[in-house]
Amino acid sequence: MNEKNLTPFSERSVSEAREAGSKDGKASGETRRRKKDMKQKMKALLELPAAANDREQLEALGISPDDMDNEMVLVMSMFLSAAQGDTKAFDRVIQILGKDIAHEELALKKRELKLKEEFPGDNGFYSGYMDRWQDIYEGRPKWREVKRAGLNRGTVRQMNMLNTAKILCDEFSHKCFAEQVDISCGSKEYDDFILDFLCREGFWKNIPRLLSAAFAQGGCVLREYIERGRVRLSFVEGRQFYPLKWDNRDITEGIFGTVSAKGKYYYTLFEKHSVKDDDILVECFLFRSSDPNAPGDRVPLSVLYPDMADTFTYAMNTPLFQYFKTDFPSNIPTALPLGISCFANCEDTLKALDVAFDSFAREFVLGKKRIIVPSSCIRTVVNPETGKTERYFDADDEVYQALKCDEDKDLKITDNTVELRISEHVDGINALLNILCFQVGLSPGSLSFDKAGGVKTATEVVSEENKTAVTIRCQKNLLVEFIEEMCRAVLRLAMITGEVPNGDLEVTVAFKDSVVIDDNTLIANNISLVTAGLKSKISAIMEVMKCDEEAARRELERINAESAVLGVSDGEGFVTSGGDNVDDTAGTDDIIDSAEEAAGKTLNGAQTQSLIAVMAQYQSGALSLGQAINVISVAIGVSKEEAKKILEGAE
């Protein structure tokens, strides 16, 4: 290092200062000459014609061949980088164009702030309630971890989960959508389009799954949009939707949030639906964050969706989304027009069910085969933390130390296995399930198996579960309105895309027969009605065989042709009743008791009438033994051997 350079200018002589200034001037001039020379070379380089591969890209962008030089290649590179989300390249392009970047950033911040003001955010409902409901639904409640005792004190284990919340939500979904719906839109063309649209978008396949999540989260959303000239449908869970504006009937404006991951960042796409001048305005905002639980900062849409526009406008006043709110009145202090989970007020019962099931599962661990052996066969255990010897009962140890007694030498190895408490646990779980049914509006036994009566028919379920039927009917009333609004929005969009012609809409939705009758009951009911003369034979055949009238007439002709085999015919193909040969008092009661004992259940009215009618025809000779056995077997749901015993007992 030259020590003279460290001498302050105030302490240098005149000659030294002049010499230093001369050197600085020469260096400065040399630097200016180099910069000028470099600028001239750069200018010459930029004016050179573009390379062949660069010319192809410039030509694809529509650049004139006369302008295809290296300077244009540099501009193209900067433009493509900005289009791909490079914020620095974007700022540089703005500066080159002469725009005020500070003004642009300020406007962006204002829009972002306005969005956050409208966005309900974490007001306690989503993080305090909906997230907890989702954890319970997914089998991750806060009570899942149980603290251990004994030598493993301080550690935790995972509780054996019954996950009744998921079962309950699935049960509501299945009961509400056990059958499809009849949809009428005012014209055959509209009807055909809606049916094709629902099948194309997987509505019948996805709606049960969506409803199951809706009963856990309090609601769900259907969202319609246009993609490549066709109407599409999106199934949105309730926790991905945030209401902004609503009235006494509907939610008219809202935001949809979709989180996706790419690289080391999490991206949240917010899609805001609002009404502006009788049009539907859809605005899209993209936020990027390294934290999956926070939206982060706003970035251009092109970072993740290069082909998506910032805004869409639809010339219609029908909202492009529909919110289904579960019919469980909310007792949560919130102003949001959202529903609550079906198990929002019975979390303690769900916890008790998991505790009971965990005890039931551990019963098999603690109740393993165990024996008592002499103490000389037992080794002590040293606690690695304290260094002391300890004796303890280990659930995984199949050998247990005997107690000290005078007969140690004579003590034999004996079985000390604990009896499993199966019935106690099953009864306890069933009792808790009945409490849960009471809390959510289901009839007792809806979530349990009736061991005494066996599996019940659908007719018996409807007749016994009046409370369940009322609860499900309330949910279906809201589902009808939910589907009707969806159909109207789909048809309005289809008119815009040209998939259907313009016209008036008269959309009506009705669930098909909610009482599903099993085949045995259906056959028994028809036999009773035909025997009593209250139903024609052709109508009975049509209903039982699920065929049209022509096929039923052919079947009736076939029956008439076999009348010689069947016995006595009334001329229309059906065997006559044979009169009143069956005793209506003690004999009839014995027959019914015998049939119920063979069937293992109580016969309903239709089955009892069918049995009496068949017995009358058999005793009169109108039916042979084999024919009577077949009819009784089908009518009351017993085997042919059991049907034969019933007939033999009546003789």
XYZ file of C-alpha atoms in Angstrom:
651
model
C 0.000 0.000 0.000
C 1.298 3.490 -0.874
C 1.407 5.403 2.438
C 1.415 8.747 0.592
C -2.160 8.134 -0.478
C -3.161 8.198 3.215
C -1.810 11.744 3.714
C -4.678 14.266 4.078
C -4.901 16.925 1.342
C -4.522 19.681 3.939
C -1.080 18.349 4.931
C 0.258 17.867 1.365
C 2.545 20.305 -0.387
C 1.474 22.221 -3.474
C 3.519 20.016 -5.764
C 2.132 16.826 -4.195
C -1.433 18.078 -4.540
C -0.825 19.112 -8.187
C 0.689 15.695 -8.951
C -2.251 13.840 -7.361
C -4.787 15.965 -9.227
C -3.029 15.298 -12.501
C -3.206 11.551 -11.916
C -6.903 11.749 -10.998
C -7.680 13.746 -14.101
C -5.893 11.278 -16.342
C -7.765 8.330 -14.726
C -11.109 10.083 -15.049
C -10.514 10.879 -18.692
C -9.481 7.324 -19.401
C -12.690 6.032 -17.771
C -14.825 8.383 -19.876
C -13.088 7.259 -23.051
C -13.700 3.582 -22.154
C -17.389 4.236 -21.475
C -17.742 6.088 -24.758
C -15.989 3.311 -26.628
C -18.192 0.660 -24.934
C -21.324 2.626 -25.761
C -20.323 2.818 -29.422
C -19.605 -0.915 -29.516
C -22.928 -1.713 -27.784
C -24.763 0.508 -30.258
C -23.084 -1.231 -33.154
C -23.927 -4.629 -31.660
C -27.585 -3.735 -31.140
C -27.868 -2.504 -34.737
C -26.681 -5.846 -36.118
C -29.388 -8.101 -37.679
C -30.966 -10.658 -35.327
C -29.884 -14.297 -35.455
C -32.027 -16.838 -37.307
C -33.584 -18.418 -34.191
C -34.366 -14.980 -32.742
C -35.940 -13.873 -36.016
C -38.405 -16.765 -35.775
C -39.603 -15.597 -32.344
C -39.812 -11.991 -33.514
C -41.793 -13.048 -36.548
C -44.190 -15.000 -34.288
C -44.766 -11.773 -32.328
C -45.606 -9.914 -35.538
C -42.394 -7.793 -35.790
C -41.558 -6.405 -39.224
C -38.416 -7.951 -40.851
C -36.906 -4.451 -41.189
C -36.972 -4.048 -37.388
C -35.432 -7.433 -36.546
C -32.131 -6.367 -34.979
C -30.461 -7.267 -31.682
C -32.061 -4.303 -29.937
C -35.477 -5.746 -30.756
C -34.294 -9.139 -29.436
C -33.374 -7.488 -26.120
C -36.767 -5.785 -25.907
C -38.507 -9.088 -26.717
C -36.595 -10.878 -23.947
C -37.560 -8.214 -21.416
C -41.195 -8.350 -22.535
C -41.414 -12.150 -22.235
C -39.842 -12.079 -18.761
C -42.393 -9.517 -17.591
C -45.248 -11.541 -19.079
C -44.070 -14.621 -17.141
C -44.278 -12.787 -13.802
C -40.788 -11.279 -13.399
C -41.654 -8.200 -11.345
C -38.289 -6.487 -11.993
C -38.707 -6.912 -15.743
C -42.262 -5.611 -15.421
C -41.050 -2.490 -13.570
C -38.378 -1.894 -16.223
C -40.946 -2.119 -19.022
C -43.137 0.402 -17.188
C -40.170 2.775 -16.849
C -39.268 2.447 -20.542
C -42.849 3.257 -21.485
C -42.636 6.365 -19.317
C -45.416 5.363 -16.889
C -45.331 6.404 -13.256
C -44.528 3.128 -11.491
C -45.214 4.662 -8.068
C -48.708 5.642 -9.193
C -49.350 2.133 -10.534
C -48.185 0.539 -7.281
C -50.336 2.918 -5.257
C -53.415 2.019 -7.304
C -52.640 -1.676 -6.864
C -52.268 -1.266 -3.107
C -55.602 0.570 -2.949
C -57.376 -2.254 -4.779
C -55.688 -4.819 -2.547
C -56.700 -2.880 0.582
C -60.285 -2.591 -0.676
C -60.368 -6.343 -1.281
C -59.089 -7.062 2.227
C -61.689 -4.694 3.701
C -64.479 -6.540 1.872
C -62.994 -9.932 2.633
C -64.437 -11.187 5.954
C -61.098 -12.745 6.775
C -60.459 -14.515 10.049
C -63.341 -13.135 12.097
C -63.508 -16.176 14.345
C -66.117 -18.145 12.414
C -63.707 -19.800 9.998
C -60.778 -20.370 12.357
C -62.807 -20.771 15.536
C -65.613 -22.975 14.272
C -65.327 -24.159 10.687
C -61.711 -25.315 10.998
C -62.607 -27.244 14.155
C -65.579 -28.897 12.448
C -63.362 -29.878 9.533
C -60.785 -31.412 11.877
C -63.493 -33.481 13.571
C -64.917 -34.525 10.195
C -61.478 -35.640 8.984
C -60.821 -37.645 12.161
C -58.372 -35.164 13.726
C -60.218 -33.746 16.770
C -58.326 -32.132 19.614
C -59.114 -35.082 21.912
C -57.422 -37.629 19.635
C -54.152 -37.629 21.597
C -54.264 -39.285 25.038
C -51.558 -38.895 27.680
C -49.913 -42.112 28.802
C -49.309 -43.172 32.412
C -46.811 -45.488 34.094
C -43.277 -45.733 32.724
C -44.411 -43.954 29.551
C -45.675 -40.952 31.482
C -45.276 -37.733 29.569
C -45.820 -39.312 26.164
C -49.053 -39.488 24.186
C -50.790 -42.141 22.127
C -53.363 -41.902 19.359
C -56.881 -42.789 20.472
C -58.791 -45.418 18.496
C -61.362 -43.326 16.616
C -64.932 -44.271 15.743
C -65.186 -41.062 13.648
C -68.931 -40.808 14.106
C -68.970 -37.294 12.623
C -68.057 -38.625 9.174
C -70.642 -41.409 9.492
C -73.300 -38.889 10.550
C -72.592 -36.540 7.625
C -72.612 -39.435 5.159
C -75.921 -40.616 6.628
C -77.500 -37.198 6.090
C -76.117 -37.060 2.554
C -77.439 -40.515 1.670
C -80.878 -39.868 3.145
C -81.192 -36.484 1.400
C -80.030 -37.754 -1.987
C -80.968 -41.434 -1.963
C -82.756 -40.959 -5.281
C -82.433 -38.599 -8.227
C -84.737 -35.673 -8.857
C -87.225 -34.804 -11.573
C -86.253 -31.525 -13.274
C -88.581 -29.591 -15.571
C -87.457 -26.381 -17.294
C -90.506 -25.466 -19.395
C -89.504 -27.100 -22.689
C -88.155 -30.436 -23.854
C -85.049 -28.785 -25.315
C -84.190 -27.173 -21.983
C -84.955 -30.416 -20.121
C -82.685 -32.459 -22.382
C -79.868 -29.918 -22.116
C -80.014 -29.837 -18.299
C -79.985 -33.632 -18.030
C -77.045 -33.909 -20.446
C -75.239 -31.082 -18.642
C -75.629 -32.676 -15.207
C -74.361 -36.017 -16.489
C -71.460 -34.356 -18.323
C -70.350 -32.410 -15.251
C -70.639 -35.429 -12.934
C -73.403 -33.863 -10.840
C -74.982 -37.127 -9.676
C -71.571 -38.515 -8.741
C -70.186 -35.446 -6.958
C -73.259 -34.111 -5.151
C -73.323 -36.848 -2.428
C -69.670 -36.128 -1.589
C -70.308 -32.372 -1.596
C -73.367 -32.723 0.639
C -71.429 -34.847 3.119
C -68.864 -32.042 3.447
C -71.694 -29.487 3.586
C -73.277 -31.120 6.632
C -69.855 -30.954 8.307
C -69.089 -27.332 7.372
C -72.582 -25.856 7.406
C -73.030 -25.448 3.661
C -71.639 -25.778 0.146
C -71.654 -23.865 -3.136
C -72.240 -24.634 -6.804
C -70.507 -22.217 -9.193
C -71.176 -21.887 -12.929
C -68.738 -20.483 -15.473
C -67.930 -20.538 -19.189
C -64.870 -22.349 -20.487
C -64.070 -22.570 -24.195
C -67.608 -21.722 -25.212
C -69.298 -24.257 -22.924
C -71.020 -23.947 -19.578
C -69.163 -25.691 -16.752
C -69.990 -26.453 -13.127
C -67.719 -26.289 -10.088
C -68.367 -27.967 -6.726
C -67.110 -25.763 -3.869
C -66.950 -26.653 -0.185
C -68.307 -24.159 2.316
C -64.901 -23.281 3.796
C -63.742 -22.034 0.357
C -66.506 -19.429 0.083
C -66.739 -16.019 1.801
C -70.002 -14.020 1.562
C -69.840 -10.286 0.909
C -73.432 -9.190 0.353
C -76.750 -10.830 1.098
C -80.415 -10.204 1.740
C -83.141 -12.131 3.527
C -83.256 -14.745 0.769
C -79.912 -15.177 -0.989
C -76.227 -14.380 -0.895
C -75.745 -12.121 -3.919
C -72.008 -11.388 -3.755
C -69.088 -13.417 -2.502
C -65.473 -14.469 -2.888
C -64.173 -17.922 -3.744
C -60.725 -18.846 -2.459
C -58.663 -21.617 -4.026
C -55.209 -22.521 -2.672
C -52.596 -24.264 -4.828
C -48.876 -24.914 -4.417
C -46.103 -24.407 -6.943
C -42.462 -24.637 -6.046
C -41.809 -23.175 -2.614
C -44.809 -20.841 -2.682
C -48.521 -21.162 -1.943
C -50.862 -19.317 -4.291
C -54.392 -18.241 -3.357
C -56.754 -17.310 -6.183
C -59.620 -15.092 -5.052
C -62.554 -14.865 -7.446
C -64.930 -12.071 -6.502
C -68.532 -12.144 -7.792
C -70.470 -8.884 -7.620
C -73.435 -7.182 -9.297
C -72.748 -4.025 -11.319
C -75.359 -2.258 -13.463
C -77.539 -5.396 -13.686
C -74.512 -7.387 -14.885
C -72.433 -9.996 -13.100
C -68.835 -8.829 -12.627
C -66.180 -11.431 -11.820
C -62.759 -10.156 -10.678
C -59.747 -12.398 -10.107
C -56.878 -11.718 -7.682
C -53.803 -13.884 -7.117
C -51.804 -13.804 -3.879
C -48.504 -15.535 -3.149
C -47.089 -16.565 0.222
C -44.558 -18.935 1.733
C -47.032 -19.589 4.572
C -49.919 -21.927 3.636
C -52.156 -20.260 6.245
C -51.746 -16.676 4.975
C -52.705 -15.186 1.566
C -49.496 -13.136 1.355
C -48.943 -10.415 -1.246
C -50.714 -9.893 -4.528
C -48.938 -10.910 -7.745
C -50.015 -10.761 -11.414
C -52.401 -13.495 -12.555
C -49.969 -14.446 -15.314
C -47.616 -15.919 -12.704
C -49.887 -18.942 -12.379
C -52.690 -18.427 -14.920
C -51.224 -16.919 -18.104
C -54.465 -17.275 -20.090
C -56.849 -15.894 -17.445
C -58.275 -12.390 -17.679
C -58.482 -10.116 -14.645
C -62.203 -9.444 -15.027
C -65.225 -11.051 -16.665
C -68.617 -9.462 -17.278
C -71.784 -11.460 -17.893
C -74.866 -9.710 -19.288
C -77.266 -11.276 -16.799
C -78.584 -10.552 -13.326
C -78.730 -14.161 -12.123
C -75.891 -14.939 -9.663
C -73.390 -17.488 -10.955
C -73.250 -19.316 -7.643
C -75.724 -20.897 -5.226
C -75.164 -21.457 -1.526
C -76.814 -24.416 0.212
C -77.307 -23.692 3.897
C -78.028 -26.674 6.122
C -81.317 -26.541 8.000
C -79.801 -26.410 11.475
C -80.620 -23.078 13.177
C -77.405 -21.379 14.215
C -76.696 -20.467 17.830
C -73.250 -19.046 17.009
C -72.841 -15.272 17.493
C -71.930 -14.230 13.964
C -73.492 -11.902 11.405
C -72.479 -14.099 8.477
C -75.410 -15.824 6.694
C -73.717 -19.226 6.858
C -74.988 -22.521 8.199
C -73.539 -24.585 11.022
C -72.359 -28.166 11.128
C -74.878 -30.899 11.894
C -72.721 -31.846 14.889
C -71.927 -28.292 16.038
C -73.843 -28.774 19.303
C -72.884 -32.371 20.058
C -69.085 -32.400 20.101
C -69.118 -33.775 23.657
C -71.167 -36.750 22.487
C -68.737 -37.389 19.635
C -65.865 -37.319 22.115
C -67.692 -39.754 24.418
C -68.245 -42.106 21.475
C -64.545 -42.069 20.631
C -63.655 -42.692 24.286
C -66.085 -45.631 24.434
C -64.765 -47.077 21.184
C -61.166 -46.619 22.331
C -61.991 -48.513 25.520
C -63.691 -51.205 23.452
C -60.636 -51.591 21.210
C -58.224 -51.673 24.159
C -60.397 -54.275 25.826
C -58.947 -56.820 23.409
C -55.408 -55.686 24.266
C -55.933 -55.792 28.025
C -57.960 -58.977 27.819
C -55.298 -61.080 26.136
C -54.477 -64.528 27.472
C -52.699 -64.205 30.868
C -51.410 -66.727 33.389
C -50.220 -66.666 37.013
C -46.764 -68.142 37.635
C -44.496 -68.420 40.715
C -42.619 -65.248 41.625
C -39.281 -66.954 40.963
C -40.135 -66.767 37.252
C -40.589 -62.987 37.295
C -37.800 -60.514 36.627
C -37.759 -57.014 37.999
C -37.574 -54.009 35.699
C -35.092 -51.179 36.156
C -36.364 -47.728 35.345
C -33.681 -46.200 33.056
C -34.445 -42.683 34.346
C -34.395 -43.295 38.118
C -32.309 -46.473 38.292
C -34.830 -48.030 40.668
C -36.420 -51.421 40.226
C -40.132 -51.262 39.607
C -42.932 -53.742 39.220
C -45.821 -52.777 37.041
C -48.639 -54.262 35.008
C -47.800 -54.087 31.312
C -50.696 -54.383 28.894
C -48.357 -56.079 26.420
C -47.027 -58.577 28.972
C -48.794 -61.928 28.877
C -47.173 -63.137 32.129
C -48.184 -61.671 35.524
C -46.473 -62.170 38.886
C -48.308 -64.124 41.549
C -49.047 -62.689 44.985
C -46.937 -63.818 47.970
C -48.569 -66.649 49.912
C -47.679 -69.658 52.055
C -48.284 -72.047 49.181
C -45.666 -70.607 46.826
C -44.070 -73.977 46.279
C -47.393 -75.599 45.503
C -48.660 -72.772 43.341
C -49.568 -73.994 39.893
C -49.701 -72.012 36.687
C -53.319 -70.896 36.420
C -55.349 -68.971 33.878
C -56.042 -65.400 34.964
C -57.534 -64.045 31.728
C -60.049 -61.224 32.198
C -63.445 -61.727 30.600
C -64.090 -59.318 27.728
C -66.864 -56.781 28.350
C -68.302 -56.881 24.842
C -71.990 -56.388 25.607
C -71.311 -53.536 28.048
C -69.332 -51.612 25.453
C -71.856 -52.266 22.678
C -74.730 -51.131 24.897
C -72.796 -48.028 25.908
C -71.980 -47.093 22.312
C -75.598 -47.665 21.243
C -76.816 -45.463 24.101
C -74.481 -42.666 23.010
C -75.584 -43.097 19.393
C -79.201 -42.667 20.467
C -78.243 -39.470 22.302
C -76.500 -38.254 19.147
C -79.604 -39.046 17.069
C -81.699 -37.021 19.521
C -79.325 -34.049 19.228
C -79.269 -33.936 15.402
C -82.967 -34.623 14.798
C -82.904 -38.324 13.903
C -85.110 -41.034 15.329
C -83.581 -43.277 18.013
C -81.837 -46.230 16.428
C -81.077 -44.481 13.133
C -77.357 -45.066 13.711
C -77.628 -48.467 15.417
C -78.441 -52.020 14.358
C -81.665 -53.519 15.707
C -80.420 -56.959 16.745
C -83.853 -58.119 17.883
C -85.716 -57.282 14.707
C -82.898 -57.704 12.216
C -82.473 -55.489 9.185
C -85.638 -53.457 8.629
C -87.384 -52.888 5.320
C -87.610 -49.393 3.882
C -91.339 -49.218 4.626
C -90.754 -50.125 8.274
C -88.013 -47.511 8.529
C -90.266 -44.740 7.205
C -93.155 -45.780 9.442
C -90.965 -45.918 12.565
C -88.645 -42.961 11.900
C -91.089 -40.074 11.795
C -88.545 -37.706 13.328
C -85.917 -38.640 10.762
C -88.412 -38.225 7.916
C -89.319 -34.706 9.080
C -85.657 -33.666 9.443
C -84.719 -34.998 6.007
C -87.779 -33.372 4.435
C -86.648 -29.983 5.773
C -83.194 -30.486 4.251
C -84.730 -31.561 0.928
C -86.866 -28.426 0.758
C -83.690 -26.336 0.763
C -82.025 -28.685 -1.725
C -84.927 -28.231 -4.159
C -84.443 -24.450 -4.158
C -80.664 -24.945 -4.387
C -80.938 -27.095 -7.542
C -83.587 -24.857 -9.133
C -81.334 -21.796 -8.858
C -78.436 -23.778 -10.311
C -80.535 -24.834 -13.325
C -81.616 -21.235 -13.976
C -78.017 -19.991 -13.921
C -76.854 -22.822 -16.204
C -79.584 -22.119 -18.766
C -78.891 -18.356 -18.721
C -75.223 -19.003 -19.428
C -76.160 -21.541 -22.108
C -78.207 -18.828 -23.816
C -75.108 -16.618 -23.848
C -72.923 -19.374 -25.324
C -75.627 -20.328 -27.836
C -76.026 -23.872 -26.530
C -79.769 -23.273 -26.115
C -82.069 -20.655 -27.671
C -83.341 -17.694 -25.686
C -86.655 -18.169 -23.943
C -88.606 -18.047 -20.717
C -87.666 -20.412 -17.911
C -90.081 -22.279 -15.654
C -87.775 -24.462 -13.584
C -89.299 -26.898 -11.113
C -87.465 -29.597 -9.170
C -89.092 -32.434 -7.251
C -87.569 -35.419 -5.538
C -88.869 -38.748 -6.699
C -90.866 -40.972 -4.337
C -88.979 -40.658 -1.084
C -90.443 -43.899 0.286
C -88.437 -46.736 -1.225
C -90.460 -49.956 -0.963
C -88.533 -53.209 -1.062
C -89.500 -55.877 -3.617
C -91.107 -58.250 -1.105
C -93.406 -55.542 0.253
C -94.243 -54.375 -3.279
C -95.285 -57.895 -4.331
C -97.276 -58.435 -1.135
C -99.132 -55.138 -1.557
C -100.100 -55.954 -5.139
C -101.298 -59.439 -4.214
C -103.505 -57.958 -1.497
C -104.958 -55.268 -3.772
C -105.660 -57.685 -6.629
C -107.186 -60.225 -4.255
C -109.444 -57.531 -2.789
C -110.432 -56.374 -6.264
C -108.933 -52.910 -5.760
C -106.358 -53.117 -8.541
C -106.290 -54.529 -12.063
C -104.032 -57.433 -12.928
C -102.286 -55.527 -15.696
C -101.451 -52.602 -13.377
C -100.059 -55.014 -10.797
C -97.850 -56.713 -13.388
C -96.622 -53.332 -14.656
C -95.621 -52.224 -11.159
C -94.009 -55.479 -10.059
C -92.161 -56.180 -13.309
C -91.505 -52.467 -14.025
C -92.676 -52.777 -17.623
C -95.102 -50.980 -19.930
C -98.719 -51.943 -20.573
C -97.977 -53.932 -23.731
C -95.426 -56.120 -21.956
C -97.858 -56.569 -19.068
C -100.597 -57.755 -21.450
C -98.228 -60.287 -23.002
C -97.378 -61.561 -19.543
C -101.080 -61.801 -18.713
C -101.687 -63.857 -21.857
C -98.872 -66.164 -20.829
C -100.491 -66.568 -17.410
C -103.841 -67.379 -19.056
C -102.145 -70.051 -21.152
C -100.790 -71.640 -17.970
C -104.135 -71.532 -16.154
C -104.485 -75.288 -16.480
C -101.325 -75.678 -14.425
C -102.257 -72.990 -11.930
C -105.681 -74.474 -11.213
C -108.875 -72.426 -11.065
C -108.899 -69.270 -13.209
C -111.308 -66.401 -13.052
C -111.065 -65.863 -16.799
C -108.623 -62.975 -16.574
C -105.541 -64.951 -15.707
C -105.629 -64.724 -11.913
C -106.552 -67.488 -9.507
C -109.724 -66.894 -7.525
C -109.544 -66.502 -3.788
C -111.493 -69.625 -2.969
C -113.860 -68.146 -0.436
C -113.647 -68.028 3.298
C -112.062 -71.394 4.005
C -109.559 -69.993 6.474
C -110.739 -69.668 10.043
C -110.695 -65.975 10.944
C -110.048 -66.518 14.651
C -107.827 -69.053 16.337
C -106.692 -70.784 13.126
C -105.656 -67.515 11.485
C -103.761 -66.379 14.578
C -101.869 -69.669 14.697
C -100.910 -69.338 11.033
C -99.680 -65.769 11.548
C -97.745 -66.721 14.694
C -96.130 -69.626 12.847
C -95.192 -67.384 9.926
C -93.714 -64.685 12.188
C -91.687 -67.271 14.068
C -90.317 -68.662 10.802
C -89.568 -65.179 9.412
C -87.996 -63.976 12.663
C -89.914 -60.693 12.527
C -93.377 -59.192 12.886
C -95.387 -59.220 9.650
C -96.885 -55.931 8.502
C -100.485 -55.574 7.392
C -99.820 -56.222 3.705
C -97.817 -59.362 4.424
C -100.510 -60.679 6.790
C -103.263 -60.152 4.204
C -101.177 -61.822 1.499
C -100.529 -64.829 3.732
C -104.236 -65.238 4.528
C -105.190 -64.935 0.843
C -102.623 -67.533 -0.243
C -103.713 -69.934 2.501
C -107.335 -69.572 1.361
C -106.396 -70.355 -2.253
C -104.286 -73.315 -1.172
C -107.033 -74.801 1.018
C -109.580 -74.373 -1.775
C -107.317 -76.182 -4.215
C -106.740 -73.127 -6.389
C -103.002 -73.310 -5.717
C -100.819 -76.376 -5.568
C -98.415 -76.972 -2.699
C -95.402 -75.855 -4.740
C -97.144 -72.715 -5.982
C -98.281 -71.776 -2.481
C -94.761 -72.325 -1.128
C -93.264 -70.041 -3.795
C -95.793 -67.252 -3.192
C -95.414 -67.332 0.622
C -91.627 -67.428 0.330
C -91.603 -64.255 -1.783
C -94.421 -62.437 0.042
C -93.065 -62.610 3.597
C -89.372 -63.169 2.868
C -88.754 -66.705 4.155
C -87.090 -69.755 2.666
C -89.106 -72.370 0.822
C -88.510 -74.868 3.625
C -89.947 -72.412 6.152
C -92.906 -71.660 3.865
C -93.610 -75.383 3.618
C -93.627 -75.677 7.424
C -96.129 -72.816 7.613
C -98.455 -74.599 5.178
C -98.096 -77.940 6.935
C -98.839 -76.321 10.296
C -102.082 -74.878 8.933
C -103.402 -78.231 7.700
